[in-house]
PDB file of C-alpha atoms in Angstrom:
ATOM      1  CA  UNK N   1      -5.838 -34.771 -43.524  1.00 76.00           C
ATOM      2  CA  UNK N   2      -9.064 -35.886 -45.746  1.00 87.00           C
ATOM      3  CA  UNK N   3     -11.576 -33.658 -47.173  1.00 91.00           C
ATOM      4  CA  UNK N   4     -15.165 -35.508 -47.574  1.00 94.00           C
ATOM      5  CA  UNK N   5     -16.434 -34.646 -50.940  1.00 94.00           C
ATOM      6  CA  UNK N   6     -19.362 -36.882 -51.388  1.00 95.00           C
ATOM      7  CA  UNK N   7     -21.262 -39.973 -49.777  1.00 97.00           C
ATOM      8  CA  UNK N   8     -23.601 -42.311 -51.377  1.00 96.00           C
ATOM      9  CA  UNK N   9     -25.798 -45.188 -50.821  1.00 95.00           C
ATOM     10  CA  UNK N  10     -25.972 -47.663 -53.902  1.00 94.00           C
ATOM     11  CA  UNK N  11     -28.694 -50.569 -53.828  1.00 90.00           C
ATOM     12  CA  UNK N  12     -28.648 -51.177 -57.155  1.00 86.00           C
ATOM     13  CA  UNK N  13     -29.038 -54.796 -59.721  1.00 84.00           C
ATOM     14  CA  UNK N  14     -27.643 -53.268 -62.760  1.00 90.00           C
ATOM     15  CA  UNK N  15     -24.644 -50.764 -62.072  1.00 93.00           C
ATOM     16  CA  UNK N  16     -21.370 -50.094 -63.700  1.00 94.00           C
ATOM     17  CA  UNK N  17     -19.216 -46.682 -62.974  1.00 93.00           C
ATOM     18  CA  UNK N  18     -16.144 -45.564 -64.674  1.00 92.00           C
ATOM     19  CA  UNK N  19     -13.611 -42.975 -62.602  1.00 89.00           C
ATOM     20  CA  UNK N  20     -13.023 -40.000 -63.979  1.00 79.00           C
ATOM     21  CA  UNK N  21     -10.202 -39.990 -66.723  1.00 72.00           C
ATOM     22  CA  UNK N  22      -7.432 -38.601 -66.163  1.00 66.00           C
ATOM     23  CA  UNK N  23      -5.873 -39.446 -62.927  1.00 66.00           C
ATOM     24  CA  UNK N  24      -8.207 -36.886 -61.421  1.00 71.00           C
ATOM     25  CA  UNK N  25     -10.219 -39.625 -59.422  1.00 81.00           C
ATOM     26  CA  UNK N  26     -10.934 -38.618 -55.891  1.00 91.00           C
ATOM     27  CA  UNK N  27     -10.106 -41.451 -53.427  1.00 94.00           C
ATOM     28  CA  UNK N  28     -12.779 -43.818 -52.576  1.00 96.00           C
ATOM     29  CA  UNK N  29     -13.565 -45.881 -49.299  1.00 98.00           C
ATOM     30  CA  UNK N  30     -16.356 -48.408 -50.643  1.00 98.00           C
ATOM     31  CA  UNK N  31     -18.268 -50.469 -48.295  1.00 97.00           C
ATOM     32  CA  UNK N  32     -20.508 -53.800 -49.469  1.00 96.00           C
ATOM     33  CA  UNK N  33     -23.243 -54.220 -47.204  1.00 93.00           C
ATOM     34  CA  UNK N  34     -24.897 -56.903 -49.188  1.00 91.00           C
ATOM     35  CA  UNK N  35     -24.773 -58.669 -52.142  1.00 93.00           C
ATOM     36  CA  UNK N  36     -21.660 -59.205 -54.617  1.00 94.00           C
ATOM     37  CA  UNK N  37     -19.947 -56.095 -57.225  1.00 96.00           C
ATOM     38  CA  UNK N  38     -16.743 -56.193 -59.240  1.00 96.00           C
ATOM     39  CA  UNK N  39     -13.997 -53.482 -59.373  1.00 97.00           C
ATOM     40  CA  UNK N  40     -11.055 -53.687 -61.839  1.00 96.00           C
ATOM     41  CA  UNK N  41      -8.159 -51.535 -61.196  1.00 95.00           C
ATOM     42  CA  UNK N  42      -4.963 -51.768 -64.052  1.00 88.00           C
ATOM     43  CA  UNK N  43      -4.796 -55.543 -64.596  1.00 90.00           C
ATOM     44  CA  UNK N  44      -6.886 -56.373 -60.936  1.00 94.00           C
ATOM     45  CA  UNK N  45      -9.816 -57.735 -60.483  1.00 95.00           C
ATOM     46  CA  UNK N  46     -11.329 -57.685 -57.259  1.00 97.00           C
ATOM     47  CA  UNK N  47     -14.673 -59.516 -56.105  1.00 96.00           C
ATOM     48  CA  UNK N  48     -16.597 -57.733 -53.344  1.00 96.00           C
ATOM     49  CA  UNK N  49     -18.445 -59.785 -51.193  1.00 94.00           C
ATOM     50  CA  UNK N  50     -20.837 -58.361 -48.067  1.00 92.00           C
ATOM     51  CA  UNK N  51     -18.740 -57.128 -45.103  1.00 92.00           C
ATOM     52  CA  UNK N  52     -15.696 -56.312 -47.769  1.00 96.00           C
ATOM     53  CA  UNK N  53     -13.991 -52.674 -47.598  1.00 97.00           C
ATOM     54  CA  UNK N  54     -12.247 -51.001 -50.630  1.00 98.00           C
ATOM     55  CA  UNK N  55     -10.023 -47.940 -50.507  1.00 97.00           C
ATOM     56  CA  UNK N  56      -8.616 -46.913 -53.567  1.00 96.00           C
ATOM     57  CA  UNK N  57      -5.962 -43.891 -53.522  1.00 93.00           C
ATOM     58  CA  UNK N  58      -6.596 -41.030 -55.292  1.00 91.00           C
ATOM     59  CA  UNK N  59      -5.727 -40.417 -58.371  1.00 91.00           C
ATOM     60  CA  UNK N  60      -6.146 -44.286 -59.555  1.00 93.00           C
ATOM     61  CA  UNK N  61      -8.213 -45.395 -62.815  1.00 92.00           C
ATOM     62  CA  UNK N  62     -10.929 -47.789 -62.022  1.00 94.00           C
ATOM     63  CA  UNK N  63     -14.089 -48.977 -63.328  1.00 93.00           C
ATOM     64  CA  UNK N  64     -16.765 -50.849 -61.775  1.00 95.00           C
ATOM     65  CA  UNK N  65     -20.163 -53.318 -62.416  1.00 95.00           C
ATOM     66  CA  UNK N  66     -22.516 -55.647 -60.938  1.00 94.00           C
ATOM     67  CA  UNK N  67     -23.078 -59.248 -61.311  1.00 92.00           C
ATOM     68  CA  UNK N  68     -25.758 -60.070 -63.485  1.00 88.00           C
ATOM     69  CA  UNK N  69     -28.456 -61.573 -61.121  1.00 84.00           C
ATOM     70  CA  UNK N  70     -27.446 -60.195 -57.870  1.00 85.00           C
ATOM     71  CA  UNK N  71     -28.334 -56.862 -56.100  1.00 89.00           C
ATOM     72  CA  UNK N  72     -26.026 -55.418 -54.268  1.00 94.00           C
ATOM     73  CA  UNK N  73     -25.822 -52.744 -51.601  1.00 94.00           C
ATOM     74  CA  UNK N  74     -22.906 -50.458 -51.178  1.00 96.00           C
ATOM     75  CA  UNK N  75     -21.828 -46.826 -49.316  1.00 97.00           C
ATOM     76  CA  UNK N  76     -18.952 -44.980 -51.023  1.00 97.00           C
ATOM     77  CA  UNK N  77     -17.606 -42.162 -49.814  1.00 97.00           C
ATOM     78  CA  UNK N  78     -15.402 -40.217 -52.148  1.00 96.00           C
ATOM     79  CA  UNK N  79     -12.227 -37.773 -50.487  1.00 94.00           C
ATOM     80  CA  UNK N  80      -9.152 -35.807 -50.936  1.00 91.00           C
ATOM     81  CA  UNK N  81      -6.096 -36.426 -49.613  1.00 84.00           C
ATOM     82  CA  UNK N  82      -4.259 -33.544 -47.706  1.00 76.00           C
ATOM     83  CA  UNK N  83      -0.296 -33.325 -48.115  1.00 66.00           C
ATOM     84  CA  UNK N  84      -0.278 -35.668 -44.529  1.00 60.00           C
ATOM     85  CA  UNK N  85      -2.320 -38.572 -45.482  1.00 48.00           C
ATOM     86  CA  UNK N  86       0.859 -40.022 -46.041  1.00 57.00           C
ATOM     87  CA  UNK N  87       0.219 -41.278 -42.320  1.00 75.00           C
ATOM     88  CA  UNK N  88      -2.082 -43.891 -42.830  1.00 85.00           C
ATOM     89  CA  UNK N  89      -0.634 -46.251 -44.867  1.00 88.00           C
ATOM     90  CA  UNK N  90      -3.269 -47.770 -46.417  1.00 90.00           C
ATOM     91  CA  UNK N  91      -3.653 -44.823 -48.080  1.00 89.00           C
ATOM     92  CA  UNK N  92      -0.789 -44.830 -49.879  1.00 88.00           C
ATOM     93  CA  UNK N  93      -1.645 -48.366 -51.398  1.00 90.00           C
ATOM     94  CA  UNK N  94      -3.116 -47.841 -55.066  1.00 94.00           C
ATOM     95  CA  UNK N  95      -5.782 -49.876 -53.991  1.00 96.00           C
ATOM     96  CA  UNK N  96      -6.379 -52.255 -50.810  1.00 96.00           C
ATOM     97  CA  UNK N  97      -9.422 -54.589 -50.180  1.00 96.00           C
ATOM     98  CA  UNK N  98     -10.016 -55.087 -46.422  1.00 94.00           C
ATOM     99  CA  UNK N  99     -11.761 -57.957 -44.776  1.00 89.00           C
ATOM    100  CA  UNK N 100     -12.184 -56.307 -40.925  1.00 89.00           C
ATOM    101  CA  UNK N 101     -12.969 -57.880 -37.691  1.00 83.00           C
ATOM    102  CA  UNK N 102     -14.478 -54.525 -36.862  1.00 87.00           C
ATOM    103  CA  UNK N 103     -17.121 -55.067 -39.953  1.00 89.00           C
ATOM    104  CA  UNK N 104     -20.395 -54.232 -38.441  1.00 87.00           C
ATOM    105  CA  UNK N 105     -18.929 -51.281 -36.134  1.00 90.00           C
ATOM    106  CA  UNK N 106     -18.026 -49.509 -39.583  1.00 93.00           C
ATOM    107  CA  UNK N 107     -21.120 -50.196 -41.244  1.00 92.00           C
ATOM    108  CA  UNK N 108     -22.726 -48.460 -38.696  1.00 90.00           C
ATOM    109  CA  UNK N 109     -20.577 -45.312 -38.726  1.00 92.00           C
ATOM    110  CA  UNK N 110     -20.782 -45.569 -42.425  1.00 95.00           C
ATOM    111  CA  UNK N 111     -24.494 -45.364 -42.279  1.00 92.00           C
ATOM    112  CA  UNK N 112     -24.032 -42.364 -40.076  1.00 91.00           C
ATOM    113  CA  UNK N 113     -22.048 -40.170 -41.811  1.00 93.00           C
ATOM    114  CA  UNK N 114     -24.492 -40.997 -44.810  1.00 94.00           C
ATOM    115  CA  UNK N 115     -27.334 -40.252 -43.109  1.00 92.00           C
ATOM    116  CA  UNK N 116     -25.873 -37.076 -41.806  1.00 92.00           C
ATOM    117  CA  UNK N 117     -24.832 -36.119 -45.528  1.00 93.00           C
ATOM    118  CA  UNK N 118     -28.060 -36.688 -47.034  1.00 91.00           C
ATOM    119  CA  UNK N 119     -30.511 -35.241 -45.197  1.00 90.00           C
ATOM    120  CA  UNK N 120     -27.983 -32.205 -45.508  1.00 90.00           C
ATOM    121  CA  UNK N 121     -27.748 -32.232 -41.168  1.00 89.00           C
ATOM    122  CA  UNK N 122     -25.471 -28.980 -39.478  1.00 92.00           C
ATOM    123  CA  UNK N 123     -22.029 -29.048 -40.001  1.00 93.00           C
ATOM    124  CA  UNK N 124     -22.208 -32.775 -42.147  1.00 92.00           C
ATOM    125  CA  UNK N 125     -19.338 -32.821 -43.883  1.00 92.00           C
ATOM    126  CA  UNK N 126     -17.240 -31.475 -40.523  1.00 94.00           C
ATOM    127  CA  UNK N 127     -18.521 -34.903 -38.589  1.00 94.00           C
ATOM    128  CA  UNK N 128     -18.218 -36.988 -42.216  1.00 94.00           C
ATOM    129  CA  UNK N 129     -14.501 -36.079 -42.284  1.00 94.00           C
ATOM    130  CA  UNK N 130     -14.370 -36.946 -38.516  1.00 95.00           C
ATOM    131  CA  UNK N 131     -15.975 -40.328 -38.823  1.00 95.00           C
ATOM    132  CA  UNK N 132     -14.339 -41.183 -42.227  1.00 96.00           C
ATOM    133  CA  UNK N 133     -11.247 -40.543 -40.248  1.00 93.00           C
ATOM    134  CA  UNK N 134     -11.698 -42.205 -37.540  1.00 94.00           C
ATOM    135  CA  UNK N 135     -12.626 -45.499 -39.423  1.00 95.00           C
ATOM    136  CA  UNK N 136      -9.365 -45.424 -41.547  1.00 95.00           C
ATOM    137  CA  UNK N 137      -7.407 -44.396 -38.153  1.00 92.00           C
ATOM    138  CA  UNK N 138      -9.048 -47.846 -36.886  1.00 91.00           C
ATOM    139  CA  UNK N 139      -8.685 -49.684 -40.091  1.00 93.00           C
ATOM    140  CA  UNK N 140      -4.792 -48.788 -40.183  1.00 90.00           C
ATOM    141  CA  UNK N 141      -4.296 -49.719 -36.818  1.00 86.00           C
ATOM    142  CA  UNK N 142      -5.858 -53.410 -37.542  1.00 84.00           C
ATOM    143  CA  UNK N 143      -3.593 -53.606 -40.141  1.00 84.00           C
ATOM    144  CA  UNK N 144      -0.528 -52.570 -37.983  1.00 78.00           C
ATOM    145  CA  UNK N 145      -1.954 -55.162 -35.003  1.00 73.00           C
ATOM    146  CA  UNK N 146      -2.173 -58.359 -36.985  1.00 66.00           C
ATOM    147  CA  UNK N 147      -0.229 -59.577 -34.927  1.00 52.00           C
ATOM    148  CA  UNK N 148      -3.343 -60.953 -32.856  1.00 57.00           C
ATOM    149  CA  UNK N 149      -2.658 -63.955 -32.440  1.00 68.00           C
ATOM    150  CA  UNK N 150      -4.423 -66.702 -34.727  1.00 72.00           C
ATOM    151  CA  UNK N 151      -6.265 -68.207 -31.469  1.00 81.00           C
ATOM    152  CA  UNK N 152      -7.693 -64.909 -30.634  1.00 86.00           C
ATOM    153  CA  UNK N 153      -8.740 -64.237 -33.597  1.00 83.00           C
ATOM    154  CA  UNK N 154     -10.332 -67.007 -33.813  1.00 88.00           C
ATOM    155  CA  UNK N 155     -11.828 -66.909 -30.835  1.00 93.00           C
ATOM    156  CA  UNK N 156     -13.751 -63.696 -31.389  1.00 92.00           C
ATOM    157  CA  UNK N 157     -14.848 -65.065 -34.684  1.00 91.00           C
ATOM    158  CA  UNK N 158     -16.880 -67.793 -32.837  1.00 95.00           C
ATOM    159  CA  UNK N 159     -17.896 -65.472 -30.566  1.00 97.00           C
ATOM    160  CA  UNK N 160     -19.099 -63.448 -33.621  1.00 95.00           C
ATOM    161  CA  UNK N 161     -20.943 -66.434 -35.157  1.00 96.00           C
ATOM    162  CA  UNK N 162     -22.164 -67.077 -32.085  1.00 97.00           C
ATOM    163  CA  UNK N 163     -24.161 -63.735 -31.897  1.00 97.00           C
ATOM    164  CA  UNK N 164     -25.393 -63.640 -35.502  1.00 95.00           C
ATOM    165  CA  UNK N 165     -26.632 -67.269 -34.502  1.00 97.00           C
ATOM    166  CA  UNK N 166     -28.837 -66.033 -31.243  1.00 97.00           C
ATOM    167  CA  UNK N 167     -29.099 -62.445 -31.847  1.00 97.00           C
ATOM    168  CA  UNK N 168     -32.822 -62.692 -31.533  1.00 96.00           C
ATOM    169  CA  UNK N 169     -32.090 -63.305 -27.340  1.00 96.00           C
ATOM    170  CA  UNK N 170     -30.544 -61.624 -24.690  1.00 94.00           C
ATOM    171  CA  UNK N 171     -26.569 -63.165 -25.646  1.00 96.00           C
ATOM    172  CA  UNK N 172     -24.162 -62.596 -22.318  1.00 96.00           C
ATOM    173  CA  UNK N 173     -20.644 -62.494 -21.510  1.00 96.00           C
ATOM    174  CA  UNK N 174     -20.960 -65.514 -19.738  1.00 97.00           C
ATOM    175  CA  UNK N 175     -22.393 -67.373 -22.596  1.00 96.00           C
ATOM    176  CA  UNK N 176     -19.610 -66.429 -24.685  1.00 97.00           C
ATOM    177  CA  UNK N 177     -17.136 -67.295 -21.637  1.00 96.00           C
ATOM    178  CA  UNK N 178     -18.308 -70.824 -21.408  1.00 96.00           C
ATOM    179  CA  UNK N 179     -18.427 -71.044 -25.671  1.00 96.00           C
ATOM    180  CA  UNK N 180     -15.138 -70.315 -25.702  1.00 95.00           C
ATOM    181  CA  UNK N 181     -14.081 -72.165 -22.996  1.00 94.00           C
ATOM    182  CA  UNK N 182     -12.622 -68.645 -21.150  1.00 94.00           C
ATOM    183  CA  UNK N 183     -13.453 -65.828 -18.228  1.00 95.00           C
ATOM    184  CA  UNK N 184     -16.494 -63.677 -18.897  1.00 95.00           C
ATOM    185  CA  UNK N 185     -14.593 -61.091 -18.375  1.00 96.00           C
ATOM    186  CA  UNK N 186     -11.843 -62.439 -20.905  1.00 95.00           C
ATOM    187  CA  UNK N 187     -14.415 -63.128 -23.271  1.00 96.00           C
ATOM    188  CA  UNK N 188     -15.602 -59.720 -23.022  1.00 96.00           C
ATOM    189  CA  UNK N 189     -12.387 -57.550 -23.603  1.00 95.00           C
ATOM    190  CA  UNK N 190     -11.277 -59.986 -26.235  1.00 93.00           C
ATOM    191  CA  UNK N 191     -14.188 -58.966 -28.438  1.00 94.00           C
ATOM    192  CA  UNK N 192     -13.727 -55.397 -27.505  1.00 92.00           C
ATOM    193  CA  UNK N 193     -10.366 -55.556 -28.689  1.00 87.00           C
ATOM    194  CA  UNK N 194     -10.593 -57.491 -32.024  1.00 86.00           C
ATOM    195  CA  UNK N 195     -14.417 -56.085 -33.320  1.00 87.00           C
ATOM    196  CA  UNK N 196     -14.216 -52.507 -31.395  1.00 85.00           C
ATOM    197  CA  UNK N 197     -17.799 -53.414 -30.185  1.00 91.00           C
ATOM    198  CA  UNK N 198     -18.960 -54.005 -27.360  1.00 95.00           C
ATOM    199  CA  UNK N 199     -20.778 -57.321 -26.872  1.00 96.00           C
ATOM    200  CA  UNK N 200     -24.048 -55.393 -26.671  1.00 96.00           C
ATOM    201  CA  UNK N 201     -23.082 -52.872 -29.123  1.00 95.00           C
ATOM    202  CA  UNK N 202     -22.442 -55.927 -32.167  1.00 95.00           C
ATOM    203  CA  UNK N 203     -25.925 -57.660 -30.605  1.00 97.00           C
ATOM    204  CA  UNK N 204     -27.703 -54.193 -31.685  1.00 96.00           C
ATOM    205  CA  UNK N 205     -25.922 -54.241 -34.730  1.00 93.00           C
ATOM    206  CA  UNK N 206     -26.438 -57.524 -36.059  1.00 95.00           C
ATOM    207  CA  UNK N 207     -30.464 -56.959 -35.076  1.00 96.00           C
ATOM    208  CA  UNK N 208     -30.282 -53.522 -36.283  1.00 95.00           C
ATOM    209  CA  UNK N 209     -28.863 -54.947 -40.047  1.00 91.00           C
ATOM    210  CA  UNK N 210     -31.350 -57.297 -39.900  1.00 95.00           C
ATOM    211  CA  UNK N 211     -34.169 -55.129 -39.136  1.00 96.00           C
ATOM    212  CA  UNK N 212     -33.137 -53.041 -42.380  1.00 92.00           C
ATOM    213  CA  UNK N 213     -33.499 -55.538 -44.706  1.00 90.00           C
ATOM    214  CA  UNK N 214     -36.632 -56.694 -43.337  1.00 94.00           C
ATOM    215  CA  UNK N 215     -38.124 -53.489 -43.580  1.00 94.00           C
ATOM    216  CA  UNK N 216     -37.502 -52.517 -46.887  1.00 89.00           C
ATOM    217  CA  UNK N 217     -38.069 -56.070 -48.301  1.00 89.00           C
ATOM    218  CA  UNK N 218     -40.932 -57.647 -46.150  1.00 91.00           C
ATOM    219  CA  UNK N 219     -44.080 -57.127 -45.865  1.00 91.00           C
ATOM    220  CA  UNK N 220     -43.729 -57.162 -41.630  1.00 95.00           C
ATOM    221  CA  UNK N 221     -45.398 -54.086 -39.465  1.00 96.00           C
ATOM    222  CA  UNK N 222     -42.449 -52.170 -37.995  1.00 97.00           C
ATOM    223  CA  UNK N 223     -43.461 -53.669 -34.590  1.00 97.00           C
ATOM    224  CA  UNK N 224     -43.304 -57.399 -35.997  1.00 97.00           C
ATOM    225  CA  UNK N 225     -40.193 -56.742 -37.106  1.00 97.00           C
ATOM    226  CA  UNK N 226     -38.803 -55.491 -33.458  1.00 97.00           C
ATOM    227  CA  UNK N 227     -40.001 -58.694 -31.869  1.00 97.00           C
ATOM    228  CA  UNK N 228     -38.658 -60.777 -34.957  1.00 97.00           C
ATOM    229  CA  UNK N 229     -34.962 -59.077 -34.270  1.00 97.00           C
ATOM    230  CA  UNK N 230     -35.275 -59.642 -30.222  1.00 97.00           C
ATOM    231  CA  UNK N 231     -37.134 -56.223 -29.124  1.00 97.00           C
ATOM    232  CA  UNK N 232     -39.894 -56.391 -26.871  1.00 94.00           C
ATOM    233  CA  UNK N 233     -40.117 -52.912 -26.704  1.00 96.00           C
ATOM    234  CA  UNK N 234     -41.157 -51.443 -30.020  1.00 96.00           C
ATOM    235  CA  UNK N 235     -39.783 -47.493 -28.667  1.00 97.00           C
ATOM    236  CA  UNK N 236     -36.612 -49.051 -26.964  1.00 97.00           C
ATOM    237  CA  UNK N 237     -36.210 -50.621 -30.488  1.00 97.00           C
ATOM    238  CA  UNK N 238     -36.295 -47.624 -32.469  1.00 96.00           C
ATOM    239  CA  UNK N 239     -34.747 -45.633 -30.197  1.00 96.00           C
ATOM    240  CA  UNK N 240     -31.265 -48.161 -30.829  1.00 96.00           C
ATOM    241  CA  UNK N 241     -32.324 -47.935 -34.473  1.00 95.00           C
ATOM    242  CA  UNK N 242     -32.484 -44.564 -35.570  1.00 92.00           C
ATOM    243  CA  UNK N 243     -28.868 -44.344 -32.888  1.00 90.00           C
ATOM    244  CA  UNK N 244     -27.241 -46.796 -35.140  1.00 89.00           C
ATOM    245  CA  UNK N 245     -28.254 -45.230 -38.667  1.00 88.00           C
ATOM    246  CA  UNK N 246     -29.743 -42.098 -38.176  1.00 87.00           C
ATOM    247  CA  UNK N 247     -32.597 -43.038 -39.859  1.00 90.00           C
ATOM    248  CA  UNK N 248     -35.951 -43.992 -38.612  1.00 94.00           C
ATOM    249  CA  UNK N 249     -37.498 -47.465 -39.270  1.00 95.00           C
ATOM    250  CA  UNK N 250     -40.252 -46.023 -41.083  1.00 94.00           C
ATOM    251  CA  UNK N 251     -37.771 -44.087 -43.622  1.00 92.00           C
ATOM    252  CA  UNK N 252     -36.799 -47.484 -44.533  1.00 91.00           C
ATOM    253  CA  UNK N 253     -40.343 -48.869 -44.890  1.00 90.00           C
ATOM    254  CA  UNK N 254     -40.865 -46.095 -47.836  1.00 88.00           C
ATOM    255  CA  UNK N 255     -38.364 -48.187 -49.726  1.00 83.00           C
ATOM    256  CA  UNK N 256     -40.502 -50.704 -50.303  1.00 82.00           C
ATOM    257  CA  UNK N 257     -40.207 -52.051 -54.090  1.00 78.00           C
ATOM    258  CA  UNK N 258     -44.369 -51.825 -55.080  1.00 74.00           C
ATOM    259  CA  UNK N 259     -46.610 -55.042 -54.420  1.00 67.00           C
ATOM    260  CA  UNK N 260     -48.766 -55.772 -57.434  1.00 59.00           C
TER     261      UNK N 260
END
C-alpha cells in the first residue's frame, strides 16, 4: 500500500523547503513536535503548531518555512502511494492537517521508525512501512469515529491535562475516576479508546517528551533529569526511554548546543 522512501528529524530555527517541481512530490506525513512552521499548498496556508499532523498526497506542490524567532522540531516521513491507497481516505485529500487525540502515541512511533531508519537497523524500511501504516490506519479510523461524543471527548481531554499536570507522580485510574466524576474502570477504557494509550503508556510519554528536551537543552545529569520527570530508578528510566524512542538518553545529551 505505501512504500517508505525517507524519514527525517528537523530541529531547525531557519528552514524553508520547496517540493520537487513537477507534480513528482512524494507524499509526506509531517509531524510538529515543538515549536511553530508554515506550509503553503496552492492558495493554503496552514500554521503548524506542536502536536499538529500534516499529510499531503502525492504528487501536490508545496513549499515550506519557519517563523522567524521560533525553533521548531519536526519528523517527516516521505512515501509512495501503491494503486490501493485509495483505502485510506485521508490519503486521497490533497492535503489534510490533523489535530489527534492519539498525539503523543504517534510521536512515539514516529520517533521509532526514525530511529530505526537512521541508525540504518535490519529490515528498517520493512517495520517503517509497517508503523507508517499503522499510524494512518489509526489516524483514518479517528477520522471515521468522530462521532465520539463531545462529552467523551472531553472527558479524556481533562484526563489528558490532568496527566501533563502531575506527570512527575505516580497518576492512577482512580484519580482520573474521581476527576472526572466516573468508574476507574470507565475512566480507564475511555482514555484507551480516544488517545490509544494506556494510562501508563501516555504517563511515560509525557515524562519521556519531557526528558528529551531537557536533555538536549539543560544542563541536568541524565539521573537529575529521571527524578525531575518522576523516575526513581535511573535504569527503570532508561529502560522506558530508549523503548519509547529507540534512542538512549545519552544520544540525546550529545545534542547539546556548546556552552561558552
Amino acid at each position: 500500500m505505501i512504500k517508505l522512501t525517507n524519514i527525517r528529524h528537523d530541529r531547525l530555527a531557519e528552514w524553508y523547503e520547496e517540493s520537487e517541481p513537477g507534480g513528482s512530490a512524494a507524499a509526506s506525513f509531517i509531524m510538529l513536535s515543538y515549536g511553530r512552521c508554515l506550509y503553503w499548498i496552492g492558495n493554503d496556508k496552514i500554521m503548524l503548531e506542536q502536536g499538529d499532523l500534516l499529510l499531503i498526497r502525492e504528487g501536490v506542490s508545496y513549499y515550506g518555512k519557519s517563523i522567524p524567532t521560533f525553533l521548531h522540531n519536526k519528523y517527516v516521513a516521505s512515501f509512495h502511494i501503491t494503486e490501493t491507497g485509495h483505502e485510506l481516505p485521508l490519503l486521497t485529500k490533497p492535503w489534510v492537517k490533523i489535530r489527534s487525540g492519539m498525539a503523543e502515541f504517534l510521536l512515539e512511533r514516529t520517533r521509532k521508525c526514525y530511529s530505526d531508519w537512521k541508525e540504518n537497523e535490519p529490515y528498517a524500511a520493512i517495520r517503517g512501512q509497517a508503523i507508517l501504516l499503522e499510524m494512518l490506519a489509526l489516524l483514518n479510523r479517528e477520522a471515521d469515529q468522530a462521532a465520539v461524543s463531545s462529552e467523551t471527548g472531553k472527558h479524556a481531554e481533562r484526563m489528558k491535562q490532568y496527566i501533563r499536570d502531575h506527570y512527575r507522580k505516580k497518576v492512577t485510574k482512580d484519580e482520573l475516576g474521581e476527576f472526572i466524576s466516573k468508574s476507574p474502570n470507565y475512566a480507564a477504557a475511555l482514555f484507551k479508546k480516544v488517545t490509544g494509550q494506556t494510562i501508563s503508556e501516555y504517563v511515560h510519554a509525557v515524562r519521556v517528551k519531557k526528558a528529551v528536551y531537557m536533555l538536549m537543552d539543560s544542563l541536568l545529569t541524565i539521573a537529575e533529569i529521571a527524578e525531575f520527570v518522576g523516575y526513581e530508578d535511573v535504569s527503570y528510566f532508561q529502560r522506558i526511554f530508549k523503548k519509547t524512542t529507540g534512542r538512549t538518553p545519552s544520544s540525546y545529551m550529545k545534542e547539546r548546543p556548546p556552552r561558552n
